[in-house]
mmCIF file of C-alpha atoms in Angstrom:
data_model
loop_
_atom_site.group_PDB
_atom_site.id
_atom_site.type_symbol
_atom_site.label_atom_id
_atom_site.label_comp_id
_atom_site.label_asym_id
_atom_site.label_seq_id
_atom_site.Cartn_x
_atom_site.Cartn_y
_atom_site.Cartn_z
ATOM 1 C CA MET A 1250 -91.144 86.999 29.617
ATOM 2 C CA ALA A 1251 -89.290 85.971 32.699
ATOM 3 C CA ARG A 1252 -89.590 83.173 35.516
ATOM 4 C CA LEU A 1253 -88.263 83.589 38.808
ATOM 5 C CA SER A 1254 -86.632 81.178 41.239
ATOM 6 C CA VAL A 1255 -84.632 81.234 44.626
ATOM 7 C CA ALA A 1256 -82.027 78.920 45.224
ATOM 8 C CA ASP A 1257 -79.127 78.757 47.880
ATOM 9 C CA GLY A 1258 -79.595 82.358 48.667
ATOM 10 C CA THR A 1259 -79.937 83.498 45.415
ATOM 11 C CA LEU A 1260 -82.724 85.141 43.191
ATOM 12 C CA ILE A 1261 -82.638 83.527 39.620
ATOM 13 C CA VAL A 1262 -84.218 85.465 36.685
ATOM 14 C CA GLU A 1263 -84.792 82.967 33.484
ATOM 15 C CA VAL A 1264 -85.454 84.956 30.399
ATOM 16 C CA GLU A 1265 -87.305 82.759 28.580
ATOM 17 C CA GLY A 1266 -88.031 82.132 24.644
ATOM 18 C CA LEU A 1267 -86.924 84.439 22.040
ATOM 19 C CA ASP A 1268 -86.896 87.149 24.715
ATOM 20 C CA LYS A 1269 -83.486 85.787 25.194
ATOM 21 C CA LEU A 1270 -82.320 87.182 21.892
ATOM 22 C CA TRP A 1271 -84.233 90.325 22.229
ATOM 23 C CA ALA A 1272 -82.975 91.055 25.645
ATOM 24 C CA LEU A 1273 -79.268 89.829 24.908
ATOM 25 C CA ARG A 1274 -79.262 87.751 28.111
ATOM 26 C CA SER A 1275 -80.825 84.760 29.331
ATOM 27 C CA ARG A 1276 -80.092 84.439 33.256
ATOM 28 C CA LEU A 1277 -79.341 86.792 35.995
ATOM 29 C CA GLU A 1278 -78.743 85.764 39.336
ATOM 30 C CA ILE A 1279 -78.843 88.092 42.470
ATOM 31 C CA PRO A 1280 -77.843 87.561 45.951
ATOM 32 C CA LEU A 1281 -81.032 87.732 47.854
ATOM 33 C CA ALA A 1282 -79.145 90.110 50.209
ATOM 34 C CA ASN A 1283 -78.742 92.350 47.187
ATOM 35 C CA VAL A 1284 -82.515 92.500 46.539
ATOM 36 C CA ARG A 1285 -84.426 95.377 48.115
ATOM 37 C CA GLY A 1286 -87.898 94.327 47.156
ATOM 38 C CA ALA A 1287 -90.356 94.061 44.086
ATOM 39 C CA THR A 1288 -93.876 95.330 43.213
ATOM 40 C CA ALA A 1289 -96.057 94.869 40.125
ATOM 41 C CA ASP A 1290 -95.984 98.040 38.436
ATOM 42 C CA PRO A 1291 -98.203 97.829 34.894
ATOM 43 C CA GLY A 1292 -97.908 101.375 34.644
ATOM 44 C CA ILE A 1293 -93.803 101.426 34.617
ATOM 45 C CA VAL A 1294 -93.927 101.014 30.733
ATOM 46 C CA HIS A 1295 -95.118 104.637 30.604
ATOM 47 C CA GLU A 1296 -91.747 105.732 32.190
ATOM 48 C CA SER A 1297 -88.977 106.736 30.035
ATOM 49 C CA LYS A 1298 -86.616 103.785 29.417
ATOM 50 C CA GLY A 1299 -83.444 105.970 28.841
ATOM 51 C CA LEU A 1300 -80.768 105.112 26.644
ATOM 52 C CA ARG A 1301 -80.858 101.539 25.193
ATOM 53 C CA LEU A 1302 -77.551 99.943 25.404
ATOM 54 C CA GLY A 1303 -78.150 96.597 23.929
ATOM 55 C CA GLY A 1304 -81.588 94.704 23.401
ATOM 56 C CA THR A 1305 -84.394 95.648 21.666
ATOM 57 C CA SER A 1306 -87.040 98.540 21.943
ATOM 58 C CA LEU A 1307 -90.470 98.453 19.761
ATOM 59 C CA PRO A 1308 -92.556 101.277 21.443
ATOM 60 C CA GLY A 1309 -95.840 99.084 22.227
ATOM 61 C CA VAL A 1310 -94.357 95.746 21.424
ATOM 62 C CA ILE A 1311 -91.512 95.154 23.683
ATOM 63 C CA THR A 1312 -88.751 96.775 25.774
ATOM 64 C CA ALA A 1313 -85.650 94.311 26.163
ATOM 65 C CA GLY A 1314 -82.263 94.653 27.320
ATOM 66 C CA THR A 1315 -79.995 97.104 28.971
ATOM 67 C CA PHE A 1316 -81.000 100.520 29.442
ATOM 68 C CA ARG A 1317 -79.276 103.674 31.081
ATOM 69 C CA SER A 1318 -81.494 106.090 32.650
ATOM 70 C CA ALA A 1319 -81.045 108.747 35.312
ATOM 71 C CA GLY A 1320 -77.651 107.355 36.036
ATOM 72 C CA GLU A 1321 -78.888 103.965 36.479
ATOM 73 C CA TRP A 1322 -78.688 100.744 34.888
ATOM 74 C CA VAL A 1323 -81.929 98.777 34.324
ATOM 75 C CA PHE A 1324 -82.553 95.325 32.973
ATOM 76 C CA TRP A 1325 -86.163 95.271 30.893
ATOM 77 C CA ASP A 1326 -87.954 92.349 29.507
ATOM 78 C CA VAL A 1327 -91.687 93.269 29.061
ATOM 79 C CA HIS A 1328 -94.350 92.853 26.209
ATOM 80 C CA ASN A 1329 -97.534 92.820 28.018
ATOM 81 C CA PRO A 1330 -97.647 95.702 30.818
ATOM 82 C CA ALA A 1331 -100.042 93.518 32.825
ATOM 83 C CA GLY A 1332 -97.219 91.437 34.101
ATOM 84 C CA ALA A 1333 -94.899 93.903 34.673
ATOM 85 C CA ILE A 1334 -93.023 93.805 38.001
ATOM 86 C CA VAL A 1335 -90.205 95.830 39.458
ATOM 87 C CA ILE A 1336 -87.154 94.219 41.582
ATOM 88 C CA GLN A 1337 -85.325 97.078 43.243
ATOM 89 C CA LEU A 1338 -81.560 95.976 43.586
ATOM 90 C CA ALA A 1339 -78.800 97.580 45.525
ATOM 91 C CA ASP A 1340 -74.928 97.012 44.788
ATOM 92 C CA GLU A 1341 -75.796 95.214 41.623
ATOM 93 C CA ARG A 1342 -74.945 96.131 38.089
ATOM 94 C CA TYR A 1343 -78.488 96.746 37.310
ATOM 95 C CA SER A 1344 -80.422 99.000 39.895
ATOM 96 C CA ARG A 1345 -83.608 97.395 38.760
ATOM 97 C CA LEU A 1346 -85.099 94.725 36.753
ATOM 98 C CA VAL A 1347 -88.290 95.104 34.799
ATOM 99 C CA ILE A 1348 -89.717 91.998 33.963
ATOM 100 C CA GLU A 1349 -92.622 90.284 32.957
ATOM 101 C CA VAL A 1350 -93.773 87.152 34.614
ATOM 102 C CA ALA A 1351 -96.709 85.043 34.128
ATOM 103 C CA ASP A 1352 -98.628 85.960 37.635
ATOM 104 C CA PRO A 1353 -97.176 89.329 39.161
ATOM 105 C CA ARG A 1354 -98.534 88.770 42.518
ATOM 106 C CA ALA A 1355 -96.925 85.154 43.003
ATOM 107 C CA ALA A 1356 -93.672 86.408 41.685
ATOM 108 C CA VAL A 1357 -93.605 89.482 44.419
ATOM 109 C CA ALA A 1358 -94.721 87.301 47.033
ATOM 110 C CA LEU A 1359 -91.777 84.638 45.885
ATOM 111 C CA VAL A 1360 -89.454 87.540 46.024
ATOM 112 C CA GLU A 1361 -90.782 88.992 49.512
ATOM 113 C CA GLU A 1362 -90.820 85.498 51.275
ATOM 114 C CA ALA A 1363 -87.281 84.821 50.087
ATOM 115 C CA MET A 1364 -86.089 88.093 51.212
ATOM 116 C CA ARG A 1365 -87.821 87.287 54.775
ATOM 117 C CA ALA A 1366 -86.228 83.875 54.738
ATOM 118 C CA ALA A 1367 -82.749 85.305 54.172
ATOM 119 C CA GLY A 1368 -83.248 88.000 56.777
ATOM 120 C CA ALA A 1369 -84.141 85.273 58.732
ATOM 121 C CA ALA A 1370 -81.195 83.473 58.343
ATOM 122 C CA SER A 1371 -78.598 86.162 58.589
#
């Protein structure tokens, strides 16, 4: 599971607990200017993850780490599909972050509000 926050125009994704070990990452920082949107998408876990290039993949248990699919880099950290959100990125190493959060609606609202505020500030 991951926790989202926003500070100084940056979306911060903190990977929590043992997921740091499974995903081989503890934190991602993305400038809000490179965030294109976020959606709650529990069905995404049924998509092909592609080639795992670091991390853990136990079907039905956990998908965590860096994957390469259809020419894109995707970061995953999902145990429970009900909490999955997808954050679309541009001009970043990862084109998408697929992460599990405690409250998908609140997380999507946080990202959307931060994008609006960043757009209003620029």
